[in-house]
Coordinates of C-alpha atoms and ligand atoms in Angstrom, one line a residue:
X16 CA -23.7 -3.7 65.4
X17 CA -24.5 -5.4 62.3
X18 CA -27.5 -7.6 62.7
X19 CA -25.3 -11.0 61.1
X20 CA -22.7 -10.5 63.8
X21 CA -25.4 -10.0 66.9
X22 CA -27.0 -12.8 65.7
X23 CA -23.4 -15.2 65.7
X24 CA -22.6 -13.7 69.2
X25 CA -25.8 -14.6 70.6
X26 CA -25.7 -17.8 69.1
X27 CA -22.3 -18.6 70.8
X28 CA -23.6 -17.1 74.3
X29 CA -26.6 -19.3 74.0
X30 CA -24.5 -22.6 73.3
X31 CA -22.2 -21.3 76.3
X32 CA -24.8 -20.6 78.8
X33 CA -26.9 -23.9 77.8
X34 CA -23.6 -26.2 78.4
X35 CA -23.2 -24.1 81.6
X36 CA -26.3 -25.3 82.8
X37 CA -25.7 -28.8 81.8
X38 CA -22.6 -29.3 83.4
X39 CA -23.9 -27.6 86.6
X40 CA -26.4 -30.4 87.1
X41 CA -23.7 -32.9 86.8
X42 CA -21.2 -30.8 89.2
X43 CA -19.3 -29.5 86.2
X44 CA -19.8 -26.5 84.6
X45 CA -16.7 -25.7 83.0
X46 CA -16.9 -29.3 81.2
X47 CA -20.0 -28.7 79.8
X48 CA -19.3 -24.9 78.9
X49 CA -16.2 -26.2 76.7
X50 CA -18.3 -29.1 75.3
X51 CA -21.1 -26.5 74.2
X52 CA -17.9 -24.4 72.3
X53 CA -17.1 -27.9 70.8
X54 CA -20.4 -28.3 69.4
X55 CA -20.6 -24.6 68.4
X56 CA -17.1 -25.0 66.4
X57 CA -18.6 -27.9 64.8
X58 CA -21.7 -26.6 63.8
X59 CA -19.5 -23.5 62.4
X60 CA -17.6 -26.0 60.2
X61 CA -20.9 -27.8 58.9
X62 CA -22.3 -24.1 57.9
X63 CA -19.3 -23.3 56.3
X64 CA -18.7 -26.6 54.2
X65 CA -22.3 -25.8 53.1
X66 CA -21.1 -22.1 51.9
X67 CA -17.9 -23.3 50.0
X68 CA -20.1 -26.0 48.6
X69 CA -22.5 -23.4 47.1
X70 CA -20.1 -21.1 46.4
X71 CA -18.5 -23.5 44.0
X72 CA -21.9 -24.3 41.8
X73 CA -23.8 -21.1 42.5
X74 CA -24.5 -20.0 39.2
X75 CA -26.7 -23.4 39.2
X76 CA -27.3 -24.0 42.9
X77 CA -30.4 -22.0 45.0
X78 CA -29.3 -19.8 47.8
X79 CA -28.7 -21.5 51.2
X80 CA -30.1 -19.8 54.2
X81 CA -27.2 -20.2 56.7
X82 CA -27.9 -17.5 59.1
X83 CA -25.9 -14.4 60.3
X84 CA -22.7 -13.1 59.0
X85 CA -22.5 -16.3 55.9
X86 CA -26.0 -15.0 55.4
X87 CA -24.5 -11.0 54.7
X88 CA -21.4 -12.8 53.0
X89 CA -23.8 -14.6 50.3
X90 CA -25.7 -11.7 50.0
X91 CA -22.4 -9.7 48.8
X92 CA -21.2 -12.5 46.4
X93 CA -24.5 -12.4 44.5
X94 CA -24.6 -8.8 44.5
X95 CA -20.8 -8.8 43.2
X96 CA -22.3 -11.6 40.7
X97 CA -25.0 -10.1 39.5
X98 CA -22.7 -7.1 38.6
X99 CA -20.3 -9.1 37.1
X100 CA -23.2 -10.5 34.3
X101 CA -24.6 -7.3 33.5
X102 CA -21.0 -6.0 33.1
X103 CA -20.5 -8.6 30.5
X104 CA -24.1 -8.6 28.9
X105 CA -22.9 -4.8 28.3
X106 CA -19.9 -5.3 26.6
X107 CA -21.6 -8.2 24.7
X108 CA -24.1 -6.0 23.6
X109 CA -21.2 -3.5 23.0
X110 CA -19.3 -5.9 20.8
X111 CA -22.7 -7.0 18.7
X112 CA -23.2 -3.2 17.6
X113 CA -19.6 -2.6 16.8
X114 CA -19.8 -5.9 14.9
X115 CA -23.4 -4.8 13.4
X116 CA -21.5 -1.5 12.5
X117 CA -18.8 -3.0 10.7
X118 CA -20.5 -4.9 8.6
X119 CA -22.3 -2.3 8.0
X120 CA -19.4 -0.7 6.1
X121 CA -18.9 -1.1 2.5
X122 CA -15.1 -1.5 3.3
X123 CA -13.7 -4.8 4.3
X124 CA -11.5 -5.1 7.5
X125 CA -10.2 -7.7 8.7
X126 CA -7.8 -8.1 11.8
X127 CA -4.5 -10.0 11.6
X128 CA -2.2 -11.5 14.8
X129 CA 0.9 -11.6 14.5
X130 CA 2.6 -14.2 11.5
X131 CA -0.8 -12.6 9.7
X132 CA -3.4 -15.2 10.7
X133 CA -6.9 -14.4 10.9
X134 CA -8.3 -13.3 14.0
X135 CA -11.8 -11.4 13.0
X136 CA -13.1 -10.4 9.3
X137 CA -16.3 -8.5 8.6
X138 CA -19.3 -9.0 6.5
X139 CA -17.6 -7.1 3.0
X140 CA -14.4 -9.6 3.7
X141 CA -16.7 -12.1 1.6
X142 CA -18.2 -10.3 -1.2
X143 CA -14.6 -8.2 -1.3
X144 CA -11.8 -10.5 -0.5
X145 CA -13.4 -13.6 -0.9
X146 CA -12.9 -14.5 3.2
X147 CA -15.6 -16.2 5.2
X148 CA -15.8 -16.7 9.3
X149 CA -14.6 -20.2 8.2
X150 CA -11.2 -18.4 7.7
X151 CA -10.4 -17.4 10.6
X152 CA -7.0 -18.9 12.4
X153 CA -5.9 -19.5 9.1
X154 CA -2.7 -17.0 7.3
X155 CA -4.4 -14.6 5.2
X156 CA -1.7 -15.5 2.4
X157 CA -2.8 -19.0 1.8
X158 CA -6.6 -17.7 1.3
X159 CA -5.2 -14.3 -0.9
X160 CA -2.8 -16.4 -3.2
X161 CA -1.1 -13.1 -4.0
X162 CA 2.4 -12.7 -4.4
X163 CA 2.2 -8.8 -4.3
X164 CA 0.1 -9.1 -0.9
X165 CA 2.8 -11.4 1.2
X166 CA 5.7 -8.8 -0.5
X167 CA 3.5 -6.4 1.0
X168 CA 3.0 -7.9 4.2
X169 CA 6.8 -8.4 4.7
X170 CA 8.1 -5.1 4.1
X171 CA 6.1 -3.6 6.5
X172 CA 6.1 -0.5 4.9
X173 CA 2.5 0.1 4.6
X174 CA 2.3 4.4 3.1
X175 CA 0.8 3.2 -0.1
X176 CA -1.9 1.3 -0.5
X177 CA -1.6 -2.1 -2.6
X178 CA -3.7 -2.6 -5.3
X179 CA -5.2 -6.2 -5.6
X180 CA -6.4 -7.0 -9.2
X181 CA -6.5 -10.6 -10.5
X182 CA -6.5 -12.8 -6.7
X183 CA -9.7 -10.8 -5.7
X184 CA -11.9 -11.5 -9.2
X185 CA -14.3 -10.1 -10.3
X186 CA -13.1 -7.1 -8.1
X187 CA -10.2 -4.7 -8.0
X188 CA -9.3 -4.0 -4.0
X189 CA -6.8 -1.2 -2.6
X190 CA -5.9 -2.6 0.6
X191 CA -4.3 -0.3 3.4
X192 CA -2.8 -1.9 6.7
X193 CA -2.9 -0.2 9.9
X194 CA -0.9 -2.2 12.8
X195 CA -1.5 -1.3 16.1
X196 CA -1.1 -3.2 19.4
X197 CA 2.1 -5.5 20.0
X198 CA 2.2 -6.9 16.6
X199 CA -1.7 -6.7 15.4
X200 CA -2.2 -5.6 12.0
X201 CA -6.1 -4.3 10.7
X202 CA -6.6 -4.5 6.8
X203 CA -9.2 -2.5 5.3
X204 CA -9.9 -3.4 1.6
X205 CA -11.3 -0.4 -0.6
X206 CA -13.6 -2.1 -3.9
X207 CA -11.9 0.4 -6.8
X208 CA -13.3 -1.7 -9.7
X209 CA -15.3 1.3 -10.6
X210 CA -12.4 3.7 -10.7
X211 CA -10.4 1.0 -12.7
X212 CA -12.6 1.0 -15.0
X213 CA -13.1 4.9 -15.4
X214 CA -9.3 4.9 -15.5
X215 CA -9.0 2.0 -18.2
X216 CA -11.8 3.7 -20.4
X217 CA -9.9 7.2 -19.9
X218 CA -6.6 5.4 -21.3
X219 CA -8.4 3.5 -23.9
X220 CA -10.3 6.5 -25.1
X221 CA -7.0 8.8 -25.4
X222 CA -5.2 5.4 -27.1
X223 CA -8.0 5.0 -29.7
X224 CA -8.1 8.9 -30.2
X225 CA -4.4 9.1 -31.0
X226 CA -4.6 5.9 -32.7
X227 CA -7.8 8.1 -35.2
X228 CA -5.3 11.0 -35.4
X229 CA -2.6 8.8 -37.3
X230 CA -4.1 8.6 -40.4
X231 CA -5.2 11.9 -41.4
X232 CA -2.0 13.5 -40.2
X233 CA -0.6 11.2 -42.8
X234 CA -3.0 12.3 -45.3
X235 CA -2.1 15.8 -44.9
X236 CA 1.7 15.4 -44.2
X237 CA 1.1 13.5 -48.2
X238 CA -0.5 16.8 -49.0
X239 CA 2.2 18.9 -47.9
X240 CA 5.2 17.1 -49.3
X241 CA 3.3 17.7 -53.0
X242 CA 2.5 21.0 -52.3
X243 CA 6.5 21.9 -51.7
X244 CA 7.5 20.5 -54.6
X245 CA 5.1 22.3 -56.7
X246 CA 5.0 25.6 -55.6
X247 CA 6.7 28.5 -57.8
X248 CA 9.9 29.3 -56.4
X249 CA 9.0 32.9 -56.4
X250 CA 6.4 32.5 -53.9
X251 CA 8.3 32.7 -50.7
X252 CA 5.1 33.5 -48.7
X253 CA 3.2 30.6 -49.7
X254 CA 6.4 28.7 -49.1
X255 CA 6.5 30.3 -45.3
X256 CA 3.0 29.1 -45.1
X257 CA 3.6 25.5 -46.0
X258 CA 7.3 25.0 -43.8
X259 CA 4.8 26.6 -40.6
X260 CA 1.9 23.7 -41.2
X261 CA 4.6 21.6 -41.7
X262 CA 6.3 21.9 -38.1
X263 CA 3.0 22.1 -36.5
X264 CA 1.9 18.4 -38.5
X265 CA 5.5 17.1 -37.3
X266 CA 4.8 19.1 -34.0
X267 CA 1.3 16.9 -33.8
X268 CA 2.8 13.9 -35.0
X269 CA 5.3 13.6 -32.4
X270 CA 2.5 14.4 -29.6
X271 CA 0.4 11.4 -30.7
X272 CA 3.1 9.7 -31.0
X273 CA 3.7 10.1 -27.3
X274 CA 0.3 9.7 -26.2
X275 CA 0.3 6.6 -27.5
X276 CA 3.8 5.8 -25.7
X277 CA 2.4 6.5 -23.0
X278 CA -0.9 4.6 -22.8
X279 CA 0.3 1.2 -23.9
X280 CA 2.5 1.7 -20.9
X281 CA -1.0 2.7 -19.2
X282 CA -2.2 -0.3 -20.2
X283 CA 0.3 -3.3 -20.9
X284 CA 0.7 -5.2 -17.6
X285 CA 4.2 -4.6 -16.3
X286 CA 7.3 -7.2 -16.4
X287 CA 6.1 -8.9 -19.9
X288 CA 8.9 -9.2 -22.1
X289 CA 11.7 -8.7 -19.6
X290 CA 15.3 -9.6 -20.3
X291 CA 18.9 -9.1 -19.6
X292 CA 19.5 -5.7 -20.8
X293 CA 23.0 -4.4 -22.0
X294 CA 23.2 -1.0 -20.9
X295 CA 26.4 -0.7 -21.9
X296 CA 25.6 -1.3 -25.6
X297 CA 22.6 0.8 -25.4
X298 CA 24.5 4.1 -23.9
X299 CA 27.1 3.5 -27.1
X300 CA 23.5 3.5 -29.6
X301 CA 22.2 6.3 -27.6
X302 CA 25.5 8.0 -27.7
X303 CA 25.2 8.0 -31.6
X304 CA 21.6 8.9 -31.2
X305 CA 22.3 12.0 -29.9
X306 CA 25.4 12.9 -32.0
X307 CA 22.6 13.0 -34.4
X308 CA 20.2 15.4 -32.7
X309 CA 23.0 17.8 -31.6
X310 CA 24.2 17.9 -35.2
X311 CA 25.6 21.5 -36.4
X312 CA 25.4 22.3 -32.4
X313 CA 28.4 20.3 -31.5
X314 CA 28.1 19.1 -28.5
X315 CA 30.7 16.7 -26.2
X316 CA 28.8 13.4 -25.9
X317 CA 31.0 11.3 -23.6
X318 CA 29.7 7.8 -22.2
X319 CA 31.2 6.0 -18.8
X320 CA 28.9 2.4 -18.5
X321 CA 29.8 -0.4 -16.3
X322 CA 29.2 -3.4 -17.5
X323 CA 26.8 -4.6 -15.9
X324 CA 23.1 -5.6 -17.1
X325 CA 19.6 -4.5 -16.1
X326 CA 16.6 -7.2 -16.1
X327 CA 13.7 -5.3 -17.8
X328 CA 11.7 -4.4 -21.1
X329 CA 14.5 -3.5 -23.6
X330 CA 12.1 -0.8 -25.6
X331 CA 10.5 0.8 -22.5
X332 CA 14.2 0.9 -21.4
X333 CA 15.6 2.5 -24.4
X334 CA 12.5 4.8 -24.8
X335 CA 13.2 6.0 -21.3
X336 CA 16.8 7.1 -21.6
X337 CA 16.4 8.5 -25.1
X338 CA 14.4 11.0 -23.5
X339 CA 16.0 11.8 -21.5
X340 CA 19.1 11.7 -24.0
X341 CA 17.0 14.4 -26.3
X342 CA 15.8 16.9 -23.4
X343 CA 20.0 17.0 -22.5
X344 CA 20.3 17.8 -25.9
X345 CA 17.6 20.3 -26.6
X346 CA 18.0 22.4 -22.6
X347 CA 21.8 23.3 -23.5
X348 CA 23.2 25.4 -25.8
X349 CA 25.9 24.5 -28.5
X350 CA 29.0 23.3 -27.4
X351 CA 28.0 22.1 -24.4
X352 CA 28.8 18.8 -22.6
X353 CA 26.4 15.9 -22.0
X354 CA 27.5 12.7 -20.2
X355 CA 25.9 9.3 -19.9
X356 CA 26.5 7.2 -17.5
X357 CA 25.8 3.6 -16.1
X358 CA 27.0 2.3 -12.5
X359 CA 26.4 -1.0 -10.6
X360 CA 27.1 -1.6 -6.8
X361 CA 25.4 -3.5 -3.9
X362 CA 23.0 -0.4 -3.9
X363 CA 21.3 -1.1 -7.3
X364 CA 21.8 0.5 -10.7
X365 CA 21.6 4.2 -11.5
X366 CA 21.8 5.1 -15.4
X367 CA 22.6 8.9 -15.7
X368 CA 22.2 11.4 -17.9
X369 CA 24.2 15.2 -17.3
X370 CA 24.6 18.1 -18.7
X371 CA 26.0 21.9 -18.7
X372 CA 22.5 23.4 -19.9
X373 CA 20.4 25.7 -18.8
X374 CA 19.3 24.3 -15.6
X375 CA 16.1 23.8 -13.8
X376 CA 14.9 26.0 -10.8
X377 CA 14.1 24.6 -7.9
X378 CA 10.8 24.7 -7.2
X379 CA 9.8 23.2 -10.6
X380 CA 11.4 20.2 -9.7
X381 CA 8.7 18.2 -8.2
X382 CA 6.6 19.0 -10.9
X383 CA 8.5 18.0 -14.1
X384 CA 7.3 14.0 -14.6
X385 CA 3.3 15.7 -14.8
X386 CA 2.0 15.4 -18.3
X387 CA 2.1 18.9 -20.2
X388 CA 4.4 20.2 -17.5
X389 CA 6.4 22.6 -18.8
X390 CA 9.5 25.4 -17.4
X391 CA 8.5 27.1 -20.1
X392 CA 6.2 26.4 -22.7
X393 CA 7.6 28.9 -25.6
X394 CA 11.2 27.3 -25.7
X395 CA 9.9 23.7 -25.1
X396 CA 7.1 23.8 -28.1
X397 CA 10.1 25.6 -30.0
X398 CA 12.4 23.1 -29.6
X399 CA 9.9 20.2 -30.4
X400 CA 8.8 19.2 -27.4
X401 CA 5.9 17.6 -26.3
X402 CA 5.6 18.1 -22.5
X403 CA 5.5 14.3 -22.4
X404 CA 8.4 13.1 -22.1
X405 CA 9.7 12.9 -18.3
X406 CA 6.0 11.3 -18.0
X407 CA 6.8 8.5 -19.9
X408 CA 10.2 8.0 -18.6
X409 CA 8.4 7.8 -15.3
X410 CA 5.7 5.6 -16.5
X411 CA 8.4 3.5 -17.6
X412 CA 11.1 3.6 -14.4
X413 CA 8.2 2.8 -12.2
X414 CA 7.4 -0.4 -13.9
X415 CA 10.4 -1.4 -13.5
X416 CA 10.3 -0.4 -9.5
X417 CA 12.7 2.0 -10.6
X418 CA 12.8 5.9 -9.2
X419 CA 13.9 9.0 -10.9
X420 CA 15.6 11.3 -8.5
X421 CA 16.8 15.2 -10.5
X422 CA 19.6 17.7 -9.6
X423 CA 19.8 20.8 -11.0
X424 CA 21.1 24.4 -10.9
X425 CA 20.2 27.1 -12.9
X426 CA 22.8 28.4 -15.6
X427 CA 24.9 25.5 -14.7
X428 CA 23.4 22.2 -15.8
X429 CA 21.0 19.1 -14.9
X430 CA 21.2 15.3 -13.9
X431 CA 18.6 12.8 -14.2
X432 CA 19.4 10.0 -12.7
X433 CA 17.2 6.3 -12.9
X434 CA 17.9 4.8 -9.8
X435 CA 16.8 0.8 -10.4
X436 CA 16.7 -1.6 -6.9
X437 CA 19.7 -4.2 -6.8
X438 CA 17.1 -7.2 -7.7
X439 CA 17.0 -6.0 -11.3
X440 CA 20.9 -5.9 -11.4
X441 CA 23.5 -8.5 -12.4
X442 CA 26.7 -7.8 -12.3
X443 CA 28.3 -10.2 -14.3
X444 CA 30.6 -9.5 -17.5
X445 CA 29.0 -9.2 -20.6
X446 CA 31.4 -11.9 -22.0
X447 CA 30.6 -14.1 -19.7
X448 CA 26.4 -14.0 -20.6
X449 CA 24.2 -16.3 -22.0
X450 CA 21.8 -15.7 -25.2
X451 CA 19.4 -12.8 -24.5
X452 CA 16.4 -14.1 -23.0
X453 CA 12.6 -13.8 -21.6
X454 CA 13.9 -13.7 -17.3
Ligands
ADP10 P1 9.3 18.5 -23.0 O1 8.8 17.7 -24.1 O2 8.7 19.9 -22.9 O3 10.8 18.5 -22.9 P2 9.4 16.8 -20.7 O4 8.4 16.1 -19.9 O5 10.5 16.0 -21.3 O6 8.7 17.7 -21.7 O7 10.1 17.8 -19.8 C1 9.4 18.7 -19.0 C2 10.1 20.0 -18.8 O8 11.3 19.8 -18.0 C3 10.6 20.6 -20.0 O9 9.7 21.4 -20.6 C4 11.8 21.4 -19.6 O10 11.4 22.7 -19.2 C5 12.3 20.7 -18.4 N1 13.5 19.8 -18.7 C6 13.6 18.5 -18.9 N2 14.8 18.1 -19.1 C7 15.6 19.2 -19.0 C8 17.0 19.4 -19.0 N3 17.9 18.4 -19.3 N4 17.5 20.7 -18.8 C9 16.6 21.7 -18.5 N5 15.3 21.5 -18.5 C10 14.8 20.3 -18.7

């Protein structure tokens, strides 16, 4: 038997026998045995208004000594107690390292509930995204005043990461979002300042390189123009000689030309100089454009435009579809057909540009918008290509959060379309515009 329980028993048979004995020397034991259980009951209350009392201040209060089984039953409830605090000290101790440990990090990370306010940020969240303890409960967007990062936020479609540039001075920031739990979200902000600047000296370096180029192919294009017209007639070797530098000055020409193309697009912020472009009017120029190019070879240029009009940069625009105007021409063969087209629905715009050439097989395909990336080098150099082309036309569609998507079959023919989101769409008649202006 537990000692706590012998010890209430033989309390209660003491109280018992003593009333007993009391009421037998008045005559009446049963009286006085049920006035001892009445006083035993009582005494039970007391020593149990005395453990409720304790147990409701006992982090504070001293242990009572009540006797038997309240004695065992406070023993339990500190032991459960005690526990209970070293349970806690661990996971405080837990929480302390992990909080040591990410700080620790060179990354930033911060946690989001849901409507994105602030629930925990570490150390790096200062230095990185400019976010103190201070912050938290407050919505990340009214500390990141960043258009780009509540767009972000609300799409919920988190596979790239976002770059943050001029909200997060001096540094630039890729920021990646993980959510997990009901509706949680964890940021982790990457410092790329370095690689931005490797990538901004790169493009600056290959700018100012092309930029060198200019003026001696100049000089020697000069050169060659005199050395044509003086030549005697006779001397068809030296006259081979001259027409082979000249195509491969053109040839360079045309490369820097493209280099350059393509780093100011590098470069340039995006959406400067945007406006309400007719793409009807610029299929009809680029229709006569490539009349041009196809020349002696003939080929059916048709146009089918809508007439509806794209918001965007009217060069980049029209540098973007005449490449992809002159590759139609220059992949298919004499005679052939090439068709132009421009369409507007709820979907967005898609400018198109077909034709019945040679085709491209598949497994090129994903490869084509890479710089220098070529089906076959021979025919493109040979029919004045650069291998830049497609890159610039995709430097150009995705500043314009624009997408080109490519169809092709061997033998049979191509079609590049520019698929452009229904934001940068209006589809009102041309009639019915205003004066051309900055959007
Ligand atoms: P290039 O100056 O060599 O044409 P691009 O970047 O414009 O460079 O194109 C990359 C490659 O894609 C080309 O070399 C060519 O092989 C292929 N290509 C592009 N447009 C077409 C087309 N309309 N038909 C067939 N092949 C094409």
């Amino acid at each position: 038997m537990p000692p706590g329980l012998r010890q209430e028993l033989s309390r209660l048979v003491f109280w018992g026998l003593l009333g007993i004995a009391a009421g037998a020397a008045e005559g009446r034991p049963f009286a006085g045995f049920a006035a001892a259980l009445l006083f035993a009951a009582l005494l039970q209350i007391l020593r149990l208004s005395r453990l409720t009392r304790w147990l409701g201040r006992r982090t504070e209060a001293p242990i009572p000594e009540l006797g038997g089984l309240l004695d065992e039953a406070i023993r339990e409830v500190h032991a459960t107690d005690r526990a209970s605090e070293r349970h806690k000290e661990h996971i405080a101790g837990l929480f302390e390292r992990l909080q040591a440990a990410a700080s620790a990090m060179p990354d930033a990370m911060v946690v989001l509930s849901q409507r994105h306010v602030i629930e925990w940020a570490n150390a790096p969240a200062e230095r990185l995204l400019g976010l103190n303890p201070r912050d938290v409960g407050s919505r990340i967007v009214h500390l990141i005043r960043d258009p780009a990062l509540s767009a972000y936020l609300e799409a919920g479609d988190y596979r790239e990461p976002l770059v943050l540039k001029g909200s997060v001075e001096p540094h630039v920031v890729a920021v990646q979002i993980i959510p997990f739990g009901a509706s949680q979200r964890l940021i982790i902000g990457r410092d790329i300042t370095h690689f931005t600047k490797l990538e901004d000296m790169r493009s600056h370096f290959v700018a100012d390189v092309s930029h060198e180029l200019r003026t001696p192919l100049t000089v020697l294009r000069g050169f060659l123009e005199t050395f044509k017209d003086t030549i005697p007639g006779a001397d068809t070797e030296l006259a081979g000689h001259l027409a082979l530098m000249d195509d491969q000055v053109a040839r360079m020409g045309r490369l820097v030309d493209d280099l350059l193309a393509l780093s100011r697009l590098e470069t340039t912020p995006a959406h400067r100089h945007e406006e309400r472009v007719d793409v009807a009017r610029l299929c009809a120029n680029l229709q006569n454009v490539a009349g041009a190019l196809s020349g002696e070879r003939a080929h059916r240029i048709t146009v089918e435009a809508a007439p509806a009009l794209l918001i965007g940069n009217e060069e980049e625009l029209r540098s973007a579809f005449t490449n992809l105007v002159h590759n139609a021409i220059r992949h298919t063969p004499p005679g052939g057909a090439i068709r132009l087209l421009w369409r507007a629905d709820a979907q967005g715009g898609r400018f198109t540009v077909e034709d019945t050439g040679e085709g491209i097989p598949a497994h090129h395909l994903p490869f084509l918008t890479e710089r220098f990336y070529r089906v076959d080098s021979g025919r493109s150099r040979a029919s004045g290509g650069t291998g830049l082309g497609l890159s610039i036309v995709a430097q150009v569609l995705m500043r314009h959060n624009a997408r080109l998507t490519i169809d092709s079959v061997p033998g049979q023919g191509s079609r590049f379309t520019c698929v452009f989101p229904p934001s940068r769409v209006t589809v009102r008649a041309v009639s019915s515009l205003p004066p051309a202006g900055t959007v």
